[in-house]
Amino acid sequence: MSNENAGHSVDGAPGYDVVGSISTNVADGFTMVAVGDLIVSRAVTKSQDSGFGDVVKILRDSDTTFGNLEVNAFDIRFFNGYPQAEYGGAYHLS
């Protein structure tokens, strides 16, 4: 692996983070979408919001999407694990 970054040598530079500073191979036009908390309390297919499809398209069309999932990643109605885990998302069920 070369220690060259944009044509400038980084060999021997005191305190220089070679591993963290090497340029990436991300092509121009790369898109990333980030959203905040994802709290889904009912089936997404039941959504009546006319703009929801537009939001989904933005999320799907990006190269990568990040969100903070704030609910259980399983159907709690059919959960058969530790009883303590059953109450972690109970306040989202209404």
PDB file of N, CA and C in Angstrom:
ATOM      1  N   MET A   1       0.845  -1.181   0.000  1.00  0.00           N
ATOM      2  CA  MET A   1       0.000   0.000   0.000  1.00  0.00           C
ATOM      3  C   MET A   1       0.888   1.240   0.000  1.00  0.00           C
ATOM      4  N   SER A   2       0.622   2.170  -0.850  1.00  0.00           N
ATOM      5  CA  SER A   2       1.401   3.393  -0.953  1.00  0.00           C
ATOM      6  C   SER A   2       0.959   4.394   0.106  1.00  0.00           C
ATOM      7  N   ASN A   3       1.909   5.155   0.593  1.00  0.00           N
ATOM      8  CA  ASN A   3       1.594   6.224   1.533  1.00  0.00           C
ATOM      9  C   ASN A   3       1.511   7.558   0.811  1.00  0.00           C
ATOM     10  N   GLU A   4       0.917   7.548  -0.334  1.00  0.00           N
ATOM     11  CA  GLU A   4       0.733   8.758  -1.120  1.00  0.00           C
ATOM     12  C   GLU A   4      -0.736   9.159  -1.057  1.00  0.00           C
ATOM     13  N   ASN A   5      -0.968  10.432  -0.868  1.00  0.00           N
ATOM     14  CA  ASN A   5      -2.331  10.954  -0.810  1.00  0.00           C
ATOM     15  C   ASN A   5      -2.364  12.231  -1.634  1.00  0.00           C
ATOM     16  N   ALA A   6      -3.057  12.206  -2.736  1.00  0.00           N
ATOM     17  CA  ALA A   6      -3.177  13.349  -3.638  1.00  0.00           C
ATOM     18  C   ALA A   6      -1.806  13.850  -4.093  1.00  0.00           C
ATOM     19  N   GLY A   7      -0.840  12.920  -4.247  1.00  0.00           N
ATOM     20  CA  GLY A   7       0.466  13.293  -4.741  1.00  0.00           C
ATOM     21  C   GLY A   7       1.436  13.808  -3.694  1.00  0.00           C
ATOM     22  N   HIS A   8       1.048  13.887  -2.441  1.00  0.00           N
ATOM     23  CA  HIS A   8       1.915  14.378  -1.379  1.00  0.00           C
ATOM     24  C   HIS A   8       2.331  13.220  -0.486  1.00  0.00           C
ATOM     25  N   SER A   9       3.618  13.095  -0.244  1.00  0.00           N
ATOM     26  CA  SER A   9       4.115  12.023   0.606  1.00  0.00           C
ATOM     27  C   SER A   9       3.752  12.287   2.061  1.00  0.00           C
ATOM     28  N   VAL A  10       3.331  11.233   2.763  1.00  0.00           N
ATOM     29  CA  VAL A  10       3.005  11.350   4.184  1.00  0.00           C
ATOM     30  C   VAL A  10       3.967  10.521   5.025  1.00  0.00           C
ATOM     31  N   ASP A  11       5.003   9.977   4.381  1.00  0.00           N
ATOM     32  CA  ASP A  11       5.993   9.185   5.114  1.00  0.00           C
ATOM     33  C   ASP A  11       6.736  10.059   6.111  1.00  0.00           C
ATOM     34  N   GLY A  12       6.827   9.599   7.340  1.00  0.00           N
ATOM     35  CA  GLY A  12       7.631  10.268   8.340  1.00  0.00           C
ATOM     36  C   GLY A  12       7.038  11.527   8.933  1.00  0.00           C
ATOM     37  N   ALA A  13       5.851  11.922   8.552  1.00  0.00           N
ATOM     38  CA  ALA A  13       5.243  13.114   9.147  1.00  0.00           C
ATOM     39  C   ALA A  13       4.834  12.790  10.578  1.00  0.00           C
ATOM     40  N   PRO A  14       5.420  13.464  11.577  1.00  0.00           N
ATOM     41  CA  PRO A  14       5.119  13.121  12.969  1.00  0.00           C
ATOM     42  C   PRO A  14       3.647  13.338  13.310  1.00  0.00           C
ATOM     43  N   GLY A  15       3.030  12.301  13.895  1.00  0.00           N
ATOM     44  CA  GLY A  15       1.636  12.405  14.326  1.00  0.00           C
ATOM     45  C   GLY A  15       0.611  12.292  13.211  1.00  0.00           C
ATOM     46  N   TYR A  16       1.056  12.030  11.993  1.00  0.00           N
ATOM     47  CA  TYR A  16       0.114  11.952  10.875  1.00  0.00           C
ATOM     48  C   TYR A  16      -0.583  10.599  10.878  1.00  0.00           C
ATOM     49  N   ASP A  17      -1.904  10.606  10.803  1.00  0.00           N
ATOM     50  CA  ASP A  17      -2.706   9.380  10.802  1.00  0.00           C
ATOM     51  C   ASP A  17      -2.802   8.860   9.372  1.00  0.00           C
ATOM     52  N   VAL A  18      -1.859   8.001   8.988  1.00  0.00           N
ATOM     53  CA  VAL A  18      -1.808   7.503   7.614  1.00  0.00           C
ATOM     54  C   VAL A  18      -3.055   6.698   7.278  1.00  0.00           C
ATOM     55  N   VAL A  19      -3.440   5.778   8.159  1.00  0.00           N
ATOM     56  CA  VAL A  19      -4.580   4.903   7.882  1.00  0.00           C
ATOM     57  C   VAL A  19      -5.869   5.708   7.767  1.00  0.00           C
ATOM     58  N   GLY A  20      -6.105   6.636   8.683  1.00  0.00           N
ATOM     59  CA  GLY A  20      -7.350   7.404   8.666  1.00  0.00           C
ATOM     60  C   GLY A  20      -7.384   8.502   7.634  1.00  0.00           C
ATOM     61  N   SER A  21      -6.245   8.818   7.035  1.00  0.00           N
ATOM     62  CA  SER A  21      -6.185   9.947   6.118  1.00  0.00           C
ATOM     63  C   SER A  21      -6.045   9.567   4.655  1.00  0.00           C
ATOM     64  N   ILE A  22      -5.923   8.300   4.359  1.00  0.00           N
ATOM     65  CA  ILE A  22      -5.813   7.881   2.966  1.00  0.00           C
ATOM     66  C   ILE A  22      -7.155   8.123   2.281  1.00  0.00           C
ATOM     67  N   SER A  23      -7.094   8.720   1.108  1.00  0.00           N
ATOM     68  CA  SER A  23      -8.344   9.044   0.415  1.00  0.00           C
ATOM     69  C   SER A  23      -9.114   7.781   0.063  1.00  0.00           C
ATOM     70  N   THR A  24     -10.413   7.926  -0.031  1.00  0.00           N
ATOM     71  CA  THR A  24     -11.275   6.789  -0.345  1.00  0.00           C
ATOM     72  C   THR A  24     -11.457   6.662  -1.848  1.00  0.00           C
ATOM     73  N   ASN A  25     -12.110   5.603  -2.240  1.00  0.00           N
ATOM     74  CA  ASN A  25     -12.388   5.370  -3.655  1.00  0.00           C
ATOM     75  C   ASN A  25     -13.859   5.615  -3.965  1.00  0.00           C
ATOM     76  N   VAL A  26     -14.455   6.590  -3.300  1.00  0.00           N
ATOM     77  CA  VAL A  26     -15.861   6.898  -3.521  1.00  0.00           C
ATOM     78  C   VAL A  26     -15.982   7.746  -4.776  1.00  0.00           C
ATOM     79  N   ALA A  27     -16.782   7.264  -5.695  1.00  0.00           N
ATOM     80  CA  ALA A  27     -16.962   7.973  -6.962  1.00  0.00           C
ATOM     81  C   ALA A  27     -17.780   9.241  -6.768  1.00  0.00           C
ATOM     82  N   ASP A  28     -17.550  10.213  -7.649  1.00  0.00           N
ATOM     83  CA  ASP A  28     -18.368  11.421  -7.631  1.00  0.00           C
ATOM     84  C   ASP A  28     -19.823  11.041  -7.848  1.00  0.00           C
ATOM     85  N   GLY A  29     -20.710  11.747  -7.194  1.00  0.00           N
ATOM     86  CA  GLY A  29     -22.128  11.467  -7.319  1.00  0.00           C
ATOM     87  C   GLY A  29     -22.664  10.535  -6.258  1.00  0.00           C
ATOM     88  N   PHE A  30     -21.792  10.049  -5.379  1.00  0.00           N
ATOM     89  CA  PHE A  30     -22.220   9.169  -4.280  1.00  0.00           C
ATOM     90  C   PHE A  30     -23.164   9.952  -3.375  1.00  0.00           C
ATOM     91  N   THR A  31     -24.300   9.344  -3.024  1.00  0.00           N
ATOM     92  CA  THR A  31     -25.270  10.028  -2.167  1.00  0.00           C
ATOM     93  C   THR A  31     -25.511   9.246  -0.886  1.00  0.00           C
ATOM     94  N   MET A  32     -25.681   9.996   0.189  1.00  0.00           N
ATOM     95  CA  MET A  32     -25.988   9.405   1.487  1.00  0.00           C
ATOM     96  C   MET A  32     -27.141  10.195   2.088  1.00  0.00           C
ATOM     97  N   VAL A  33     -28.138   9.482   2.587  1.00  0.00           N
ATOM     98  CA  VAL A  33     -29.277  10.105   3.245  1.00  0.00           C
ATOM     99  C   VAL A  33     -29.272   9.663   4.697  1.00  0.00           C
ATOM    100  N   ALA A  34     -29.456  10.606   5.603  1.00  0.00           N
ATOM    101  CA  ALA A  34     -29.534  10.282   7.024  1.00  0.00           C
ATOM    102  C   ALA A  34     -30.817  10.877   7.581  1.00  0.00           C
ATOM    103  N   VAL A  35     -31.513  10.100   8.368  1.00  0.00           N
ATOM    104  CA  VAL A  35     -32.742  10.554   9.011  1.00  0.00           C
ATOM    105  C   VAL A  35     -32.594  10.355  10.513  1.00  0.00           C
ATOM    106  N   GLY A  36     -33.498  10.911  11.263  1.00  0.00           N
ATOM    107  CA  GLY A  36     -33.447  10.772  12.718  1.00  0.00           C
ATOM    108  C   GLY A  36     -34.117   9.497  13.181  1.00  0.00           C
ATOM    109  N   ASP A  37     -34.885   9.623  14.239  1.00  0.00           N
ATOM    110  CA  ASP A  37     -35.537   8.466  14.849  1.00  0.00           C
ATOM    111  C   ASP A  37     -36.597   7.872  13.929  1.00  0.00           C
ATOM    112  N   LEU A  38     -36.558   6.557  13.790  1.00  0.00           N
ATOM    113  CA  LEU A  38     -37.564   5.818  13.030  1.00  0.00           C
ATOM    114  C   LEU A  38     -38.454   5.108  14.038  1.00  0.00           C
ATOM    115  N   ILE A  39     -39.630   5.654  14.262  1.00  0.00           N
ATOM    116  CA  ILE A  39     -40.569   5.061  15.214  1.00  0.00           C
ATOM    117  C   ILE A  39     -41.798   4.632  14.427  1.00  0.00           C
ATOM    118  N   VAL A  40     -41.929   3.350  14.229  1.00  0.00           N
ATOM    119  CA  VAL A  40     -43.039   2.800  13.458  1.00  0.00           C
ATOM    120  C   VAL A  40     -43.927   2.034  14.426  1.00  0.00           C
ATOM    121  N   SER A  41     -45.161   2.511  14.609  1.00  0.00           N
ATOM    122  CA  SER A  41     -46.052   1.866  15.574  1.00  0.00           C
ATOM    123  C   SER A  41     -47.196   1.103  14.915  1.00  0.00           C
ATOM    124  N   ARG A  42     -47.246   1.134  13.588  1.00  0.00           N
ATOM    125  CA  ARG A  42     -48.266   0.353  12.868  1.00  0.00           C
ATOM    126  C   ARG A  42     -47.703   0.005  11.498  1.00  0.00           C
ATOM    127  N   ALA A  43     -48.358  -0.856  10.823  1.00  0.00           N
ATOM    128  CA  ALA A  43     -47.871  -1.303   9.513  1.00  0.00           C
ATOM    129  C   ALA A  43     -47.685  -0.109   8.577  1.00  0.00           C
ATOM    130  N   VAL A  44     -46.542  -0.034   7.954  1.00  0.00           N
ATOM    131  CA  VAL A  44     -46.243   1.070   7.050  1.00  0.00           C
ATOM    132  C   VAL A  44     -47.200   1.069   5.869  1.00  0.00           C
ATOM    133  N   THR A  45     -47.695  -0.083   5.492  1.00  0.00           N
ATOM    134  CA  THR A  45     -48.628  -0.170   4.367  1.00  0.00           C
ATOM    135  C   THR A  45     -49.965   0.488   4.681  1.00  0.00           C
ATOM    136  N   LYS A  46     -50.222   0.775   5.949  1.00  0.00           N
ATOM    137  CA  LYS A  46     -51.480   1.412   6.339  1.00  0.00           C
ATOM    138  C   LYS A  46     -51.392   2.931   6.301  1.00  0.00           C
ATOM    139  N   SER A  47     -50.247   3.484   5.908  1.00  0.00           N
ATOM    140  CA  SER A  47     -50.038   4.926   5.924  1.00  0.00           C
ATOM    141  C   SER A  47     -51.004   5.629   4.977  1.00  0.00           C
ATOM    142  N   GLN A  48     -51.599   6.701   5.464  1.00  0.00           N
ATOM    143  CA  GLN A  48     -52.514   7.494   4.658  1.00  0.00           C
ATOM    144  C   GLN A  48     -51.866   8.788   4.182  1.00  0.00           C
ATOM    145  N   ASP A  49     -50.623   9.032   4.569  1.00  0.00           N
ATOM    146  CA  ASP A  49     -49.932  10.264   4.210  1.00  0.00           C
ATOM    147  C   ASP A  49     -49.557  10.225   2.734  1.00  0.00           C
ATOM    148  N   SER A  50     -50.047  11.184   1.973  1.00  0.00           N
ATOM    149  CA  SER A  50     -49.809  11.181   0.527  1.00  0.00           C
ATOM    150  C   SER A  50     -48.342  11.427   0.179  1.00  0.00           C
ATOM    151  N   GLY A  51     -47.570  12.028   1.067  1.00  0.00           N
ATOM    152  CA  GLY A  51     -46.168  12.300   0.790  1.00  0.00           C
ATOM    153  C   GLY A  51     -45.223  11.189   1.197  1.00  0.00           C
ATOM    154  N   PHE A  52     -45.748  10.138   1.829  1.00  0.00           N
ATOM    155  CA  PHE A  52     -44.889   9.066   2.331  1.00  0.00           C
ATOM    156  C   PHE A  52     -44.133   8.370   1.203  1.00  0.00           C
ATOM    157  N   GLY A  53     -44.784   8.129   0.103  1.00  0.00           N
ATOM    158  CA  GLY A  53     -44.139   7.478  -1.038  1.00  0.00           C
ATOM    159  C   GLY A  53     -42.969   8.293  -1.574  1.00  0.00           C
ATOM    160  N   ASP A  54     -43.102   9.617  -1.557  1.00  0.00           N
ATOM    161  CA  ASP A  54     -42.015  10.484  -2.006  1.00  0.00           C
ATOM    162  C   ASP A  54     -40.802  10.362  -1.086  1.00  0.00           C
ATOM    163  N   VAL A  55     -41.046  10.267   0.218  1.00  0.00           N
ATOM    164  CA  VAL A  55     -39.955  10.108   1.184  1.00  0.00           C
ATOM    165  C   VAL A  55     -39.269   8.764   0.980  1.00  0.00           C
ATOM    166  N   VAL A  56     -40.044   7.710   0.799  1.00  0.00           N
ATOM    167  CA  VAL A  56     -39.478   6.377   0.576  1.00  0.00           C
ATOM    168  C   VAL A  56     -38.605   6.380  -0.678  1.00  0.00           C
ATOM    169  N   LYS A  57     -39.043   7.066  -1.717  1.00  0.00           N
ATOM    170  CA  LYS A  57     -38.257   7.135  -2.953  1.00  0.00           C
ATOM    171  C   LYS A  57     -36.903   7.796  -2.702  1.00  0.00           C
ATOM    172  N   ILE A  58     -36.867   8.870  -1.940  1.00  0.00           N
ATOM    173  CA  ILE A  58     -35.602   9.539  -1.617  1.00  0.00           C
ATOM    174  C   ILE A  58     -34.677   8.582  -0.875  1.00  0.00           C
ATOM    175  N   LEU A  59     -35.226   7.853   0.093  1.00  0.00           N
ATOM    176  CA  LEU A  59     -34.424   6.916   0.880  1.00  0.00           C
ATOM    177  C   LEU A  59     -33.885   5.783   0.015  1.00  0.00           C
ATOM    178  N   ARG A  60     -34.706   5.263  -0.869  1.00  0.00           N
ATOM    179  CA  ARG A  60     -34.299   4.132  -1.717  1.00  0.00           C
ATOM    180  C   ARG A  60     -33.343   4.536  -2.834  1.00  0.00           C
ATOM    181  N   ASP A  61     -33.450   5.768  -3.304  1.00  0.00           N
ATOM    182  CA  ASP A  61     -32.633   6.206  -4.434  1.00  0.00           C
ATOM    183  C   ASP A  61     -31.206   6.585  -4.045  1.00  0.00           C
ATOM    184  N   SER A  62     -30.927   6.723  -2.764  1.00  0.00           N
ATOM    185  CA  SER A  62     -29.562   7.079  -2.362  1.00  0.00           C
ATOM    186  C   SER A  62     -28.672   5.837  -2.387  1.00  0.00           C
ATOM    187  N   ASP A  63     -27.373   6.067  -2.411  1.00  0.00           N
ATOM    188  CA  ASP A  63     -26.434   4.947  -2.389  1.00  0.00           C
ATOM    189  C   ASP A  63     -26.419   4.268  -1.027  1.00  0.00           C
ATOM    190  N   THR A  64     -26.603   5.033   0.017  1.00  0.00           N
ATOM    191  CA  THR A  64     -26.685   4.471   1.368  1.00  0.00           C
ATOM    192  C   THR A  64     -27.607   5.339   2.211  1.00  0.00           C
ATOM    193  N   THR A  65     -28.324   4.710   3.131  1.00  0.00           N
ATOM    194  CA  THR A  65     -29.272   5.413   3.989  1.00  0.00           C
ATOM    195  C   THR A  65     -29.067   4.970   5.423  1.00  0.00           C
ATOM    196  N   PHE A  66     -29.089   5.936   6.336  1.00  0.00           N
ATOM    197  CA  PHE A  66     -28.946   5.651   7.756  1.00  0.00           C
ATOM    198  C   PHE A  66     -30.142   6.199   8.506  1.00  0.00           C
ATOM    199  N   GLY A  67     -30.591   5.474   9.523  1.00  0.00           N
ATOM    200  CA  GLY A  67     -31.650   5.936  10.407  1.00  0.00           C
ATOM    201  C   GLY A  67     -31.491   5.279  11.761  1.00  0.00           C
ATOM    202  N   ASN A  68     -32.063   5.881  12.782  1.00  0.00           N
ATOM    203  CA  ASN A  68     -31.981   5.369  14.143  1.00  0.00           C
ATOM    204  C   ASN A  68     -33.275   4.626  14.462  1.00  0.00           C
ATOM    205  N   LEU A  69     -33.252   3.304  14.319  1.00  0.00           N
ATOM    206  CA  LEU A  69     -34.443   2.493  14.561  1.00  0.00           C
ATOM    207  C   LEU A  69     -34.746   2.469  16.055  1.00  0.00           C
ATOM    208  N   GLU A  70     -35.873   3.042  16.448  1.00  0.00           N
ATOM    209  CA  GLU A  70     -36.241   3.187  17.858  1.00  0.00           C
ATOM    210  C   GLU A  70     -37.257   2.149  18.324  1.00  0.00           C
ATOM    211  N   VAL A  71     -37.488   1.128  17.540  1.00  0.00           N
ATOM    212  CA  VAL A  71     -38.465   0.104  17.919  1.00  0.00           C
ATOM    213  C   VAL A  71     -37.826  -1.270  17.790  1.00  0.00           C
ATOM    214  N   ASN A  72     -38.544  -2.274  18.242  1.00  0.00           N
ATOM    215  CA  ASN A  72     -38.062  -3.647  18.116  1.00  0.00           C
ATOM    216  C   ASN A  72     -37.989  -4.047  16.649  1.00  0.00           C
ATOM    217  N   ALA A  73     -36.985  -4.831  16.310  1.00  0.00           N
ATOM    218  CA  ALA A  73     -36.815  -5.279  14.931  1.00  0.00           C
ATOM    219  C   ALA A  73     -37.485  -6.629  14.708  1.00  0.00           C
ATOM    220  N   PHE A  74     -38.477  -6.941  15.515  1.00  0.00           N
ATOM    221  CA  PHE A  74     -39.229  -8.186  15.389  1.00  0.00           C
ATOM    222  C   PHE A  74     -40.670  -7.887  15.759  1.00  0.00           C
ATOM    223  N   ASP A  75     -41.565  -8.770  15.418  1.00  0.00           N
ATOM    224  CA  ASP A  75     -42.981  -8.599  15.742  1.00  0.00           C
ATOM    225  C   ASP A  75     -43.202  -9.053  17.177  1.00  0.00           C
ATOM    226  N   ILE A  76     -43.384  -8.095  18.071  1.00  0.00           N
ATOM    227  CA  ILE A  76     -43.477  -8.399  19.502  1.00  0.00           C
ATOM    228  C   ILE A  76     -44.690  -9.270  19.833  1.00  0.00           C
ATOM    229  N   ARG A  77     -45.689  -9.287  18.953  1.00  0.00           N
ATOM    230  CA  ARG A  77     -46.867 -10.128  19.206  1.00  0.00           C
ATOM    231  C   ARG A  77     -46.524 -11.606  19.169  1.00  0.00           C
ATOM    232  N   PHE A  78     -45.439 -11.959  18.476  1.00  0.00           N
ATOM    233  CA  PHE A  78     -45.048 -13.358  18.344  1.00  0.00           C
ATOM    234  C   PHE A  78     -43.682 -13.630  18.971  1.00  0.00           C
ATOM    235  N   PHE A  79     -43.268 -12.782  19.886  1.00  0.00           N
ATOM    236  CA  PHE A  79     -41.950 -12.891  20.516  1.00  0.00           C
ATOM    237  C   PHE A  79     -41.931 -14.017  21.539  1.00  0.00           C
ATOM    238  N   ASN A  80     -40.921 -14.876  21.486  1.00  0.00           N
ATOM    239  CA  ASN A  80     -40.796 -15.994  22.415  1.00  0.00           C
ATOM    240  C   ASN A  80     -39.460 -15.982  23.151  1.00  0.00           C
ATOM    241  N   GLY A  81     -38.884 -14.811  23.348  1.00  0.00           N
ATOM    242  CA  GLY A  81     -37.584 -14.710  24.006  1.00  0.00           C
ATOM    243  C   GLY A  81     -37.730 -14.421  25.491  1.00  0.00           C
ATOM    244  N   TYR A  82     -36.703 -13.810  26.053  1.00  0.00           N
ATOM    245  CA  TYR A  82     -36.693 -13.483  27.472  1.00  0.00           C
ATOM    246  C   TYR A  82     -37.819 -12.511  27.807  1.00  0.00           C
ATOM    247  N   PRO A  83     -38.574 -12.768  28.887  1.00  0.00           N
ATOM    248  CA  PRO A  83     -39.701 -11.891  29.245  1.00  0.00           C
ATOM    249  C   PRO A  83     -39.290 -10.435  29.450  1.00  0.00           C
ATOM    250  N   GLN A  84     -38.088 -10.173  29.948  1.00  0.00           N
ATOM    251  CA  GLN A  84     -37.659  -8.802  30.180  1.00  0.00           C
ATOM    252  C   GLN A  84     -37.619  -7.995  28.877  1.00  0.00           C
ATOM    253  N   ALA A  85     -37.340  -8.656  27.782  1.00  0.00           N
ATOM    254  CA  ALA A  85     -37.236  -7.966  26.496  1.00  0.00           C
ATOM    255  C   ALA A  85     -38.600  -7.574  25.945  1.00  0.00           C
ATOM    256  N   GLU A  86     -39.653  -8.206  26.416  1.00  0.00           N
ATOM    257  CA  GLU A  86     -40.986  -7.930  25.881  1.00  0.00           C
ATOM    258  C   GLU A  86     -41.454  -6.515  26.177  1.00  0.00           C
ATOM    259  N   TYR A  87     -40.903  -5.866  27.191  1.00  0.00           N
ATOM    260  CA  TYR A  87     -41.398  -4.555  27.589  1.00  0.00           C
ATOM    261  C   TYR A  87     -40.555  -3.414  27.053  1.00  0.00           C
ATOM    262  N   GLY A  88     -39.505  -3.725  26.307  1.00  0.00           N
ATOM    263  CA  GLY A  88     -38.638  -2.684  25.772  1.00  0.00           C
ATOM    264  C   GLY A  88     -39.325  -1.751  24.800  1.00  0.00           C
ATOM    265  N   GLY A  89     -40.303  -2.204  24.074  1.00  0.00           N
ATOM    266  CA  GLY A  89     -40.979  -1.349  23.108  1.00  0.00           C
ATOM    267  C   GLY A  89     -42.467  -1.274  23.346  1.00  0.00           C
ATOM    268  N   ALA A  90     -42.903  -1.646  24.546  1.00  0.00           N
ATOM    269  CA  ALA A  90     -44.339  -1.698  24.821  1.00  0.00           C
ATOM    270  C   ALA A  90     -45.006  -0.339  24.690  1.00  0.00           C
ATOM    271  N   TYR A  91     -44.290   0.734  24.991  1.00  0.00           N
ATOM    272  CA  TYR A  91     -44.907   2.054  24.901  1.00  0.00           C
ATOM    273  C   TYR A  91     -45.200   2.452  23.458  1.00  0.00           C
ATOM    274  N   HIS A  92     -44.612   1.745  22.480  1.00  0.00           N
ATOM    275  CA  HIS A  92     -44.900   2.030  21.076  1.00  0.00           C
ATOM    276  C   HIS A  92     -46.162   1.315  20.592  1.00  0.00           C
ATOM    277  N   LEU A  93     -46.627   0.341  21.335  1.00  0.00           N
ATOM    278  CA  LEU A  93     -47.818  -0.400  20.929  1.00  0.00           C
ATOM    279  C   LEU A  93     -49.043   0.286  21.489  1.00  0.00           C
ATOM    280  N   SER A  94     -49.918   0.695  20.635  1.00  0.00           N
ATOM    281  CA  SER A  94     -51.135   1.350  21.110  1.00  0.00           C
ATOM    282  C   SER A  94     -52.317   0.974  20.244  1.00  0.00           C
TER     283      SER A  94
END
